[in-house]
Amino acid sequence: MKTSQSSSSDIPKVQGIETITGLSESEAAKRLRDEGYNELPSQKKQNILVIFLHVILEPMLLLLLGAGLIYILLGEKQDAIMLLIFVFVVVGITFYQERKTERALEALKNLSSPRALVIRDGQQKRIPGREVVRDDFIILREGDRVPADAVVIFSSNLLADESLLTGESLAVRKSEWDGVTSFTQPGGDDLPFVYSGTLIVQGHGISRVTCVGSHTEMGKIGKALQKIKPEETLLKKETTRLVKNFAIAGLILCSIVIIVYGITRGDWVTGFLAGLSLSMAILPEEFPVVLMIFLSLGAWRMSKRHVLTRNTAAIEMLGAATVLCVDKTGTLTMNKMILSSLFTKETSFDLEKNGMKPLPETFHDLLEFGFLASQKDPFDPIEKEIKNTTEKFLSNTEHVHENWKLVREYPLSKHLLALSNVWESADRRKHVIAAKGAPEAIADLCHFNKEQTKELHVYVKQMTDKGLRVLGVAKSSFPEESLPDKQHDFEFEFVGLLGFVDPVRTAVAPSLKECYTAGMRLIMITGDYPGTAQHIGRQIGLKNPEDFITGPELAAMSREELQEKIKTVNIFARVVPEQKLAIVDALKANGEIVAMTGDGVNDAPALKSSHIGIAMGERGTDVARESSAIVLLNDDFSSIVQAVRLGRRIFDNLRKSISYIFSVHVPIAGMALIPILMGFPLVLLPAHIAFLELIIDPACSTVFEAEAEEKNIMDRPPRNLKERLFGRKNFLYSFIQGLSVLIAVIFVFLWFYNGTPANEDQARTLSFATLVIANIMLIVVNLSGSRSMVKTFNSKNKALWFVITGALLSLVFILLVPLLRDLFHFSPMPLADFLIAALVGVACVSWFKLFDIGKKKKHA
């Protein structure tokens, strides 16, 4: 039995942030077991019974059951039992595939759950929102989605958008909890509570969870988030259209067969069997199943490569991407800032070269005020590096102030790229203010004149040309108790510059080379200076690194001018997030298929507007994730390239699978229809088609899905979005393949039947054996367009060998075991005849490989 949620009055007030250790992992695990996941009832996985009913209602199974019923009416119990056995086997295979897909989706669901930054065992840890438990301490930052109802125990400029619950569009202020106020419903300013599903739009804070799951306000008022319904993708529309066309054709032909058979032969019951056989032969019920399995397992495979697919439509778009727009920091680089250079009073100091040498006194103030302008217990990598360097050089000096109290923070804004911390000094006689931010913003705070600003820009350029990210530092003091509203009201004094190096990820250069080979451009977007971006661009092999466009230049451009310049410019520097949308729109106007990365609240419009929005999983906000189609779990550029590769592989294999399904249905349908039209006995009975389905189903959904990508997959240009999955060329090629098999099977049937009714079972036996072997060869031929059949047989695709071995062994058993042979209406077959059937089955398909090799040589 689940324990009840505690009320807010059960939680003791925390006196200082530093004292928070949070729950232990064992306590959290116990609460998760006792109280369940932090999710709403609508998010529960499918019941096994529901999956089973979904499987049993497949059209093919209903046709098999219908055929079984007719056999029972005819008194053919053995045939009926055999069909029912086939039904159970097909249900078993399909059910296994459905459960496999369900498990893959369950694993993805855990990854896609809004992430929460909690404190456990005294450490900050990012976990899926569904794993948050009561009494967890949550760190809230701008852009985060609140994972559960909680009381605020610390806040700094904390504003929350609660429109999801209240309908009020204006964000509301949050205050710190006094330890007494009881939990209330949302709405209004200065409440010390935050609510599940609401959005932090400004500031940061720490809260303690009081309610999770259905016990939250969202759960109580019934505003549960609905399951995201997958969009009608181009692939889904196309497969639906194909199935619809085939179904209409099958229904018409089925009716014709029943009527013709009944009138000409006077046997309406057998006519119904013939009609059902034809329906089963024509209906490509595998299409929608294959699409679902390929996309679901494709998304699961991507998650194994640290790429979470939130929208399966992105998988088909990935192979068509022509431009990748990526952030420099954290994506191309390691987002591991190393403080390497200090500048103050026209003097610089290289920390990397000087190693453990003592820091000259001249630079002590720069580190001191850089540290004072940061969080005491920082999460940001730059602030962490400032703290570590300060502790390394200034520990046990008068420059480290453990007993100072932070009294106010002036946050960074889009109008002023600088922030300030106001400290109360130990003697409480004055406030000490430390500011850090973009050098031009610090120059603005210090009220530099044009000459001073120009001089500062020279030093900044010297540092950025070395690939450094530069921050300016300033200081001020203020004796009065009442603090001003704006940072500009302080009298700041310039202290110096901090230069950070962010090492390039080792995998970026080879991944970028792969991009260029695959016909994709890379555009680097950064808030850093052009010099820093150019330095990184040269390191990774970016084309045309000399040209760049800055944020101010971009703002002054017309849409047409940007569309023209963006054709060759690959670096955008000093760009604010809002300008990403203009970049995306210009690329789209030029006909590009755009993938865009982002991590902040302001990146959301660009992510949503791009064809493939890619959010950062490690440092990204929930707003960015919710606006994206893909989440990069490790923020690594090489993972994007791997995702493109995998997206192309999925599309290729899906196309191969669809081609195989169509080609194999041609001879099956032909052998169900032609004997009726030509006055021959029925060759394929429902049991035969059911047996073939046992090969076709796992082949198209397992063998083709597991096939590795073609060697040249990243050596060809991106796919045109207008290109159909199954176009005229594919249709014609598959039809010729199927027609070739059909002619071969008819030839074998006529050869052995020879117009003699006594030879009917023998002709049926050899025709069926030929069809099964030709079916296996169709799998092999369609599996790879660039490899020979020998190499295909030697591939690492284990599923291929399972299907081939299973099909051949089953065929041998049916031909050799008398009971099974009688059930299939077969006759004993001499080895020589079987070898003839096998040879014909191999030959009628193998010549397509010679055609592929010839086409490949011509193309080369």
Short mmCIF file of N, CA, C and O in Angstrom, two decimals, residues 229-343:
data_model
loop_
_atom_site.label_atom_id
_atom_site.label_comp_id
_atom_site.label_asym_id
_atom_site.label_seq_id
_atom_site.Cartn_x
_atom_site.Cartn_y
_atom_site.Cartn_z
N LYS A 229 0.52 12.56 -29.42
CA LYS A 229 0.10 11.75 -30.56
C LYS A 229 1.08 11.95 -31.72
O LYS A 229 1.36 13.09 -32.09
N PRO A 230 1.61 10.87 -32.26
CA PRO A 230 2.56 11.02 -33.36
C PRO A 230 1.91 11.67 -34.56
O PRO A 230 0.77 11.40 -34.89
N GLU A 231 2.67 12.58 -35.19
CA GLU A 231 2.14 13.26 -36.37
C GLU A 231 2.06 12.29 -37.54
O GLU A 231 2.75 11.28 -37.58
N GLU A 232 1.22 12.63 -38.49
CA GLU A 232 1.14 11.85 -39.73
C GLU A 232 2.38 12.18 -40.56
O GLU A 232 2.41 13.18 -41.27
N THR A 233 3.41 11.36 -40.44
CA THR A 233 4.64 11.63 -41.17
C THR A 233 4.46 11.29 -42.64
O THR A 233 3.52 10.62 -43.03
N LEU A 234 5.43 11.75 -43.45
CA LEU A 234 5.38 11.44 -44.88
C LEU A 234 5.41 9.93 -45.10
O LEU A 234 4.71 9.40 -45.96
N LEU A 235 6.23 9.23 -44.29
CA LEU A 235 6.32 7.78 -44.42
C LEU A 235 4.99 7.11 -44.10
O LEU A 235 4.54 6.20 -44.79
N LYS A 236 4.36 7.57 -43.00
CA LYS A 236 3.10 6.97 -42.58
C LYS A 236 2.02 7.20 -43.63
O LYS A 236 1.22 6.31 -43.94
N LYS A 237 1.98 8.41 -44.18
CA LYS A 237 0.99 8.72 -45.22
C LYS A 237 1.20 7.81 -46.44
O LYS A 237 0.24 7.30 -47.01
N GLU A 238 2.50 7.61 -46.79
CA GLU A 238 2.77 6.81 -47.98
C GLU A 238 2.42 5.34 -47.76
O GLU A 238 1.81 4.71 -48.63
N THR A 239 2.78 4.78 -46.61
CA THR A 239 2.45 3.38 -46.34
C THR A 239 0.95 3.18 -46.23
O THR A 239 0.41 2.17 -46.69
N THR A 240 0.26 4.15 -45.63
CA THR A 240 -1.21 4.07 -45.53
C THR A 240 -1.83 4.05 -46.92
O THR A 240 -2.75 3.27 -47.20
N ARG A 241 -1.31 4.90 -47.80
CA ARG A 241 -1.82 4.96 -49.18
C ARG A 241 -1.58 3.63 -49.90
O ARG A 241 -2.45 3.12 -50.61
N LEU A 242 -0.36 3.07 -49.72
CA LEU A 242 -0.03 1.79 -50.36
C LEU A 242 -0.97 0.68 -49.90
O LEU A 242 -1.51 -0.08 -50.71
N VAL A 243 -1.15 0.58 -48.56
CA VAL A 243 -2.01 -0.47 -48.00
C VAL A 243 -3.44 -0.30 -48.50
O VAL A 243 -4.11 -1.28 -48.86
N LYS A 244 -3.91 0.95 -48.55
CA LYS A 244 -5.29 1.22 -49.00
C LYS A 244 -5.48 0.77 -50.45
O LYS A 244 -6.47 0.11 -50.78
N ASN A 245 -4.50 1.12 -51.31
CA ASN A 245 -4.61 0.74 -52.73
C ASN A 245 -4.59 -0.78 -52.90
O ASN A 245 -5.37 -1.34 -53.69
N PHE A 246 -3.69 -1.43 -52.16
CA PHE A 246 -3.61 -2.89 -52.25
C PHE A 246 -4.89 -3.54 -51.72
O PHE A 246 -5.37 -4.55 -52.25
N ALA A 247 -5.42 -2.98 -50.63
CA ALA A 247 -6.63 -3.55 -50.03
C ALA A 247 -7.82 -3.46 -51.00
O ALA A 247 -8.60 -4.41 -51.15
N ILE A 248 -7.95 -2.30 -51.67
CA ILE A 248 -9.04 -2.13 -52.64
C ILE A 248 -8.88 -3.12 -53.80
O ILE A 248 -9.84 -3.79 -54.20
N ALA A 249 -7.63 -3.23 -54.30
CA ALA A 249 -7.37 -4.17 -55.40
C ALA A 249 -7.65 -5.60 -54.97
O ALA A 249 -8.26 -6.40 -55.72
N GLY A 250 -7.23 -5.94 -53.74
CA GLY A 250 -7.44 -7.30 -53.22
C GLY A 250 -8.91 -7.64 -53.08
O GLY A 250 -9.35 -8.75 -53.41
N LEU A 251 -9.70 -6.66 -52.60
CA LEU A 251 -11.14 -6.87 -52.40
C LEU A 251 -11.84 -7.11 -53.74
O LEU A 251 -12.68 -8.01 -53.87
N ILE A 252 -11.45 -6.31 -54.75
CA ILE A 252 -12.06 -6.46 -56.07
C ILE A 252 -11.72 -7.82 -56.68
O ILE A 252 -12.60 -8.55 -57.15
N LEU A 253 -10.41 -8.17 -56.64
CA LEU A 253 -9.97 -9.45 -57.21
C LEU A 253 -10.55 -10.64 -56.46
O LEU A 253 -10.92 -11.66 -57.07
N CYS A 254 -10.63 -10.50 -55.12
CA CYS A 254 -11.21 -11.57 -54.29
C CYS A 254 -12.65 -11.84 -54.71
O CYS A 254 -13.07 -12.99 -54.87
N SER A 255 -13.42 -10.77 -54.91
CA SER A 255 -14.83 -10.91 -55.32
C SER A 255 -14.93 -11.57 -56.69
O SER A 255 -15.77 -12.45 -56.92
N ILE A 256 -14.02 -11.13 -57.61
CA ILE A 256 -14.03 -11.69 -58.97
C ILE A 256 -13.74 -13.19 -58.92
O ILE A 256 -14.40 -14.00 -59.57
N VAL A 257 -12.71 -13.57 -58.12
CA VAL A 257 -12.31 -14.98 -58.02
C VAL A 257 -13.45 -15.83 -57.49
O VAL A 257 -13.76 -16.92 -58.02
N ILE A 258 -14.11 -15.37 -56.42
CA ILE A 258 -15.20 -16.14 -55.81
C ILE A 258 -16.33 -16.35 -56.82
O ILE A 258 -16.85 -17.46 -57.00
N ILE A 259 -16.68 -15.26 -57.51
CA ILE A 259 -17.79 -15.34 -58.47
C ILE A 259 -17.43 -16.24 -59.65
O ILE A 259 -18.20 -17.12 -60.05
N VAL A 260 -16.21 -16.01 -60.23
CA VAL A 260 -15.78 -16.81 -61.39
C VAL A 260 -15.67 -18.28 -61.03
O VAL A 260 -16.15 -19.16 -61.76
N TYR A 261 -15.05 -18.56 -59.87
CA TYR A 261 -14.86 -19.95 -59.45
C TYR A 261 -16.22 -20.63 -59.20
O TYR A 261 -16.46 -21.77 -59.59
N GLY A 262 -17.11 -19.89 -58.51
CA GLY A 262 -18.42 -20.45 -58.19
C GLY A 262 -19.25 -20.73 -59.42
O GLY A 262 -19.91 -21.78 -59.54
N ILE A 263 -19.21 -19.79 -60.41
CA ILE A 263 -20.02 -19.96 -61.63
C ILE A 263 -19.44 -21.04 -62.54
O ILE A 263 -20.16 -21.90 -63.05
N THR A 264 -18.11 -20.99 -62.75
CA THR A 264 -17.50 -21.91 -63.73
C THR A 264 -17.36 -23.33 -63.20
O THR A 264 -17.42 -24.29 -63.97
N ARG A 265 -17.14 -23.47 -61.86
CA ARG A 265 -16.90 -24.82 -61.33
C ARG A 265 -18.01 -25.28 -60.40
O ARG A 265 -18.00 -26.42 -59.93
N GLY A 266 -18.92 -24.38 -60.05
CA GLY A 266 -20.04 -24.77 -59.22
C GLY A 266 -19.68 -25.10 -57.77
O GLY A 266 -20.49 -25.68 -57.05
N ASP A 267 -18.48 -24.73 -57.34
CA ASP A 267 -18.02 -25.04 -55.98
C ASP A 267 -17.77 -23.71 -55.24
O ASP A 267 -16.67 -23.16 -55.26
N TRP A 268 -18.83 -23.22 -54.61
CA TRP A 268 -18.74 -21.89 -53.98
C TRP A 268 -17.86 -21.92 -52.72
O TRP A 268 -17.17 -20.93 -52.43
N VAL A 269 -17.87 -23.00 -51.98
CA VAL A 269 -17.06 -23.08 -50.75
C VAL A 269 -15.58 -23.01 -51.08
O VAL A 269 -14.81 -22.24 -50.49
N THR A 270 -15.17 -23.83 -52.09
CA THR A 270 -13.77 -23.77 -52.51
C THR A 270 -13.45 -22.41 -53.12
O THR A 270 -12.34 -21.90 -53.00
N GLY A 271 -14.47 -21.83 -53.77
CA GLY A 271 -14.29 -20.49 -54.32
C GLY A 271 -13.99 -19.47 -53.24
O GLY A 271 -13.14 -18.58 -53.41
N PHE A 272 -14.70 -19.61 -52.10
CA PHE A 272 -14.41 -18.72 -50.97
C PHE A 272 -12.98 -18.92 -50.47
O PHE A 272 -12.28 -17.96 -50.13
N LEU A 273 -12.53 -20.20 -50.42
CA LEU A 273 -11.15 -20.48 -50.00
C LEU A 273 -10.15 -19.85 -50.97
O LEU A 273 -9.14 -19.27 -50.56
N ALA A 274 -10.45 -19.95 -52.25
CA ALA A 274 -9.58 -19.36 -53.27
C ALA A 274 -9.54 -17.84 -53.11
O ALA A 274 -8.48 -17.21 -53.21
N GLY A 275 -10.72 -17.24 -52.87
CA GLY A 275 -10.79 -15.79 -52.66
C GLY A 275 -10.02 -15.35 -51.44
O GLY A 275 -9.31 -14.34 -51.46
N LEU A 276 -10.17 -16.12 -50.34
CA LEU A 276 -9.42 -15.81 -49.12
C LEU A 276 -7.91 -15.93 -49.35
O LEU A 276 -7.13 -15.11 -48.86
N SER A 277 -7.51 -16.95 -50.09
CA SER A 277 -6.08 -17.14 -50.40
C SER A 277 -5.55 -15.93 -51.16
O SER A 277 -4.45 -15.43 -50.87
N LEU A 278 -6.33 -15.48 -52.13
CA LEU A 278 -5.90 -14.32 -52.92
C LEU A 278 -5.82 -13.07 -52.05
O LEU A 278 -4.88 -12.28 -52.16
N SER A 279 -6.80 -12.88 -51.16
CA SER A 279 -6.80 -11.73 -50.26
C SER A 279 -5.55 -11.74 -49.38
O SER A 279 -4.88 -10.73 -49.19
N MET A 280 -5.25 -12.93 -48.84
CA MET A 280 -4.06 -13.07 -47.99
C MET A 280 -2.79 -12.81 -48.80
O MET A 280 -1.81 -12.26 -48.29
N ALA A 281 -2.81 -13.23 -50.09
CA ALA A 281 -1.62 -13.06 -50.93
C ALA A 281 -1.39 -11.61 -51.30
O ALA A 281 -0.26 -11.14 -51.38
N ILE A 282 -2.48 -10.86 -51.54
CA ILE A 282 -2.35 -9.48 -52.01
C ILE A 282 -2.15 -8.50 -50.85
O ILE A 282 -1.37 -7.54 -50.96
N LEU A 283 -2.83 -8.72 -49.74
CA LEU A 283 -2.83 -7.73 -48.66
C LEU A 283 -1.42 -7.57 -48.06
O LEU A 283 -0.92 -8.48 -47.41
N PRO A 284 -0.77 -6.41 -48.24
CA PRO A 284 0.57 -6.20 -47.66
C PRO A 284 0.45 -5.66 -46.23
O PRO A 284 0.83 -4.52 -45.96
N GLU A 285 -0.14 -6.47 -45.33
CA GLU A 285 -0.39 -5.98 -43.98
C GLU A 285 0.91 -5.69 -43.21
O GLU A 285 0.88 -5.09 -42.14
N GLU A 286 2.04 -6.10 -43.81
CA GLU A 286 3.32 -5.87 -43.13
C GLU A 286 3.73 -4.39 -43.16
O GLU A 286 4.50 -3.94 -42.31
N PHE A 287 3.23 -3.62 -44.14
CA PHE A 287 3.68 -2.23 -44.31
C PHE A 287 3.59 -1.40 -43.03
O PHE A 287 4.60 -0.87 -42.55
N PRO A 288 2.38 -1.24 -42.44
CA PRO A 288 2.30 -0.41 -41.23
C PRO A 288 3.07 -1.00 -40.05
O PRO A 288 3.64 -0.25 -39.25
N VAL A 289 3.10 -2.33 -39.95
CA VAL A 289 3.83 -2.97 -38.85
C VAL A 289 5.32 -2.69 -38.97
O VAL A 289 6.00 -2.33 -38.01
N VAL A 290 5.83 -2.86 -40.20
CA VAL A 290 7.25 -2.62 -40.45
C VAL A 290 7.60 -1.16 -40.16
O VAL A 290 8.63 -0.88 -39.53
N LEU A 291 6.77 -0.22 -40.59
CA LEU A 291 7.03 1.20 -40.34
C LEU A 291 7.12 1.47 -38.84
O LEU A 291 8.05 2.13 -38.37
N MET A 292 6.17 0.94 -38.07
CA MET A 292 6.16 1.15 -36.62
C MET A 292 7.42 0.57 -35.98
O MET A 292 8.08 1.22 -35.16
N ILE A 293 7.76 -0.66 -36.37
CA ILE A 293 8.92 -1.33 -35.76
C ILE A 293 10.22 -0.62 -36.13
O ILE A 293 11.07 -0.38 -35.28
N PHE A 294 10.36 -0.25 -37.41
CA PHE A 294 11.59 0.42 -37.85
C PHE A 294 11.80 1.74 -37.11
O PHE A 294 12.89 2.03 -36.62
N LEU A 295 10.75 2.55 -37.02
CA LEU A 295 10.89 3.86 -36.38
C LEU A 295 11.08 3.74 -34.88
O LEU A 295 11.88 4.44 -34.28
N SER A 296 10.34 2.82 -34.23
CA SER A 296 10.46 2.65 -32.78
C SER A 296 11.82 2.10 -32.40
O SER A 296 12.50 2.62 -31.50
N LEU A 297 12.24 1.02 -33.08
CA LEU A 297 13.55 0.44 -32.78
C LEU A 297 14.67 1.36 -33.26
O LEU A 297 15.75 1.38 -32.66
N GLY A 298 14.40 2.12 -34.32
CA GLY A 298 15.39 3.11 -34.76
C GLY A 298 15.62 4.16 -33.70
O GLY A 298 16.76 4.55 -33.41
N ALA A 299 14.53 4.64 -33.09
CA ALA A 299 14.64 5.61 -32.00
C ALA A 299 15.40 5.00 -30.82
O ALA A 299 16.22 5.66 -30.17
N TRP A 300 15.14 3.73 -30.55
CA TRP A 300 15.84 3.04 -29.46
C TRP A 300 17.33 2.90 -29.77
O TRP A 300 18.18 3.12 -28.91
N ARG A 301 17.65 2.55 -31.02
CA ARG A 301 19.06 2.44 -31.42
C ARG A 301 19.76 3.79 -31.29
O ARG A 301 20.92 3.87 -30.89
N MET A 302 19.05 4.86 -31.63
CA MET A 302 19.64 6.20 -31.52
C MET A 302 19.94 6.54 -30.06
O MET A 302 20.95 7.18 -29.75
N SER A 303 19.04 6.13 -29.17
CA SER A 303 19.27 6.42 -27.74
C SER A 303 20.54 5.74 -27.24
O SER A 303 21.21 6.24 -26.34
N LYS A 304 20.88 4.58 -27.85
CA LYS A 304 22.12 3.90 -27.49
C LYS A 304 23.34 4.71 -27.92
O LYS A 304 24.45 4.49 -27.42
N ARG A 305 23.14 5.61 -28.85
CA ARG A 305 24.23 6.48 -29.31
C ARG A 305 24.07 7.89 -28.74
O ARG A 305 24.50 8.87 -29.34
N HIS A 306 23.37 7.97 -27.62
CA HIS A 306 23.20 9.22 -26.87
C HIS A 306 22.35 10.25 -27.60
O HIS A 306 22.54 11.45 -27.45
N VAL A 307 21.42 9.77 -28.44
CA VAL A 307 20.50 10.66 -29.14
C VAL A 307 19.08 10.20 -28.86
O VAL A 307 18.70 9.09 -29.21
N LEU A 308 18.31 11.06 -28.20
CA LEU A 308 16.92 10.72 -27.87
C LEU A 308 16.00 11.34 -28.92
O LEU A 308 16.02 12.54 -29.15
N THR A 309 15.19 10.49 -29.54
CA THR A 309 14.24 10.95 -30.55
C THR A 309 12.88 11.18 -29.90
O THR A 309 12.23 10.23 -29.47
N ARG A 310 12.46 12.44 -29.80
CA ARG A 310 11.16 12.76 -29.20
C ARG A 310 10.03 12.67 -30.22
O ARG A 310 8.88 12.53 -29.87
N ASN A 311 10.39 12.77 -31.48
CA ASN A 311 9.39 12.74 -32.55
C ASN A 311 9.95 11.87 -33.68
O ASN A 311 10.97 12.21 -34.29
N THR A 312 9.31 10.72 -33.94
CA THR A 312 9.85 9.78 -34.92
C THR A 312 9.91 10.38 -36.33
O THR A 312 10.64 9.86 -37.18
N ALA A 313 9.15 11.45 -36.59
CA ALA A 313 9.24 12.11 -37.90
C ALA A 313 10.65 12.61 -38.15
O ALA A 313 11.10 12.72 -39.30
N ALA A 314 11.39 12.89 -37.07
CA ALA A 314 12.76 13.41 -37.20
C ALA A 314 13.68 12.38 -37.84
O ALA A 314 14.66 12.73 -38.48
N ILE A 315 13.36 11.09 -37.66
CA ILE A 315 14.22 10.03 -38.20
C ILE A 315 14.25 10.09 -39.72
O ILE A 315 15.31 10.00 -40.34
N GLU A 316 13.08 10.28 -40.34
CA GLU A 316 13.06 10.36 -41.80
C GLU A 316 13.64 11.69 -42.29
O GLU A 316 14.12 11.78 -43.42
N MET A 317 13.61 12.75 -41.43
CA MET A 317 14.17 14.03 -41.82
C MET A 317 15.70 14.04 -41.74
O MET A 317 16.37 14.75 -42.49
N LEU A 318 16.26 13.24 -40.80
CA LEU A 318 17.70 13.27 -40.57
C LEU A 318 18.49 12.96 -41.83
O LEU A 318 19.51 13.60 -42.11
N GLY A 319 18.03 11.97 -42.59
CA GLY A 319 18.75 11.60 -43.80
C GLY A 319 18.70 12.66 -44.88
O GLY A 319 19.45 12.60 -45.85
N ALA A 320 17.80 13.63 -44.71
CA ALA A 320 17.64 14.67 -45.73
C ALA A 320 18.30 15.99 -45.32
O ALA A 320 18.31 16.94 -46.10
N ALA A 321 18.87 16.06 -44.11
CA ALA A 321 19.46 17.31 -43.61
C ALA A 321 20.60 17.77 -44.51
O ALA A 321 21.48 16.99 -44.88
N THR A 322 20.59 19.05 -44.86
CA THR A 322 21.66 19.62 -45.69
C THR A 322 22.55 20.58 -44.91
O THR A 322 23.68 20.84 -45.32
N VAL A 323 22.03 21.13 -43.81
CA VAL A 323 22.80 22.08 -43.00
C VAL A 323 22.65 21.73 -41.52
O VAL A 323 21.54 21.50 -41.05
N LEU A 324 23.76 21.68 -40.82
CA LEU A 324 23.75 21.51 -39.37
C LEU A 324 24.20 22.83 -38.74
O LEU A 324 25.34 23.25 -38.93
N CYS A 325 23.31 23.49 -38.01
CA CYS A 325 23.66 24.72 -37.30
C CYS A 325 23.89 24.35 -35.84
O CYS A 325 22.96 23.91 -35.16
N VAL A 326 25.12 24.52 -35.37
CA VAL A 326 25.44 24.05 -34.02
C VAL A 326 26.08 25.15 -33.18
O VAL A 326 26.80 26.01 -33.68
N ASP A 327 25.81 25.08 -31.88
CA ASP A 327 26.50 25.95 -30.93
C ASP A 327 27.95 25.51 -30.83
O ASP A 327 28.25 24.31 -30.91
N LYS A 328 28.82 26.48 -30.64
CA LYS A 328 30.24 26.13 -30.45
C LYS A 328 30.47 25.50 -29.09
O LYS A 328 30.97 24.38 -28.97
N THR A 329 30.05 26.21 -28.05
CA THR A 329 30.37 25.79 -26.69
C THR A 329 29.60 24.55 -26.29
O THR A 329 28.37 24.51 -26.35
N GLY A 330 30.33 23.51 -25.90
CA GLY A 330 29.72 22.30 -25.40
C GLY A 330 29.36 21.29 -26.47
O GLY A 330 29.23 20.11 -26.18
N THR A 331 29.20 21.76 -27.72
CA THR A 331 28.86 20.84 -28.81
C THR A 331 30.10 20.53 -29.64
O THR A 331 30.47 19.38 -29.83
N LEU A 332 30.76 21.59 -30.12
CA LEU A 332 32.03 21.41 -30.82
C LEU A 332 33.18 21.32 -29.82
O LEU A 332 34.19 20.67 -30.08
N THR A 333 33.01 21.98 -28.70
CA THR A 333 34.05 21.95 -27.65
C THR A 333 33.56 21.13 -26.46
O THR A 333 32.41 20.70 -26.41
N MET A 334 34.43 20.91 -25.48
CA MET A 334 34.11 20.02 -24.37
C MET A 334 33.30 20.69 -23.27
O MET A 334 32.90 20.04 -22.31
N ASN A 335 33.08 22.01 -23.40
CA ASN A 335 32.38 22.77 -22.36
C ASN A 335 33.07 22.58 -21.01
O ASN A 335 32.44 22.49 -19.96
N LYS A 336 34.38 22.47 -21.09
CA LYS A 336 35.20 22.32 -19.88
C LYS A 336 36.17 23.48 -19.86
O LYS A 336 37.28 23.40 -20.36
N MET A 337 35.72 24.59 -19.31
CA MET A 337 36.49 25.82 -19.37
C MET A 337 37.74 25.75 -18.49
O MET A 337 37.68 25.39 -17.31
N ILE A 338 38.86 26.10 -19.10
CA ILE A 338 40.13 26.16 -18.36
C ILE A 338 40.59 27.61 -18.39
O ILE A 338 40.78 28.20 -19.46
N LEU A 339 40.77 28.19 -17.21
CA LEU A 339 41.26 29.57 -17.12
C LEU A 339 42.74 29.57 -17.47
O LEU A 339 43.57 29.02 -16.74
N SER A 340 43.05 30.16 -18.61
CA SER A 340 44.44 30.06 -19.10
C SER A 340 45.16 31.39 -19.17
O SER A 340 46.38 31.42 -19.23
N SER A 341 44.43 32.52 -19.14
CA SER A 341 45.10 33.80 -19.30
C SER A 341 44.42 34.89 -18.46
O SER A 341 43.18 34.93 -18.38
N LEU A 342 45.22 35.74 -17.83
CA LEU A 342 44.72 36.87 -17.04
C LEU A 342 45.29 38.16 -17.62
O LEU A 342 46.45 38.19 -18.07
N PHE A 343 44.48 39.23 -17.62
CA PHE A 343 44.95 40.53 -18.10
C PHE A 343 44.45 41.62 -17.16
O PHE A 343 43.27 41.69 -16.84
#
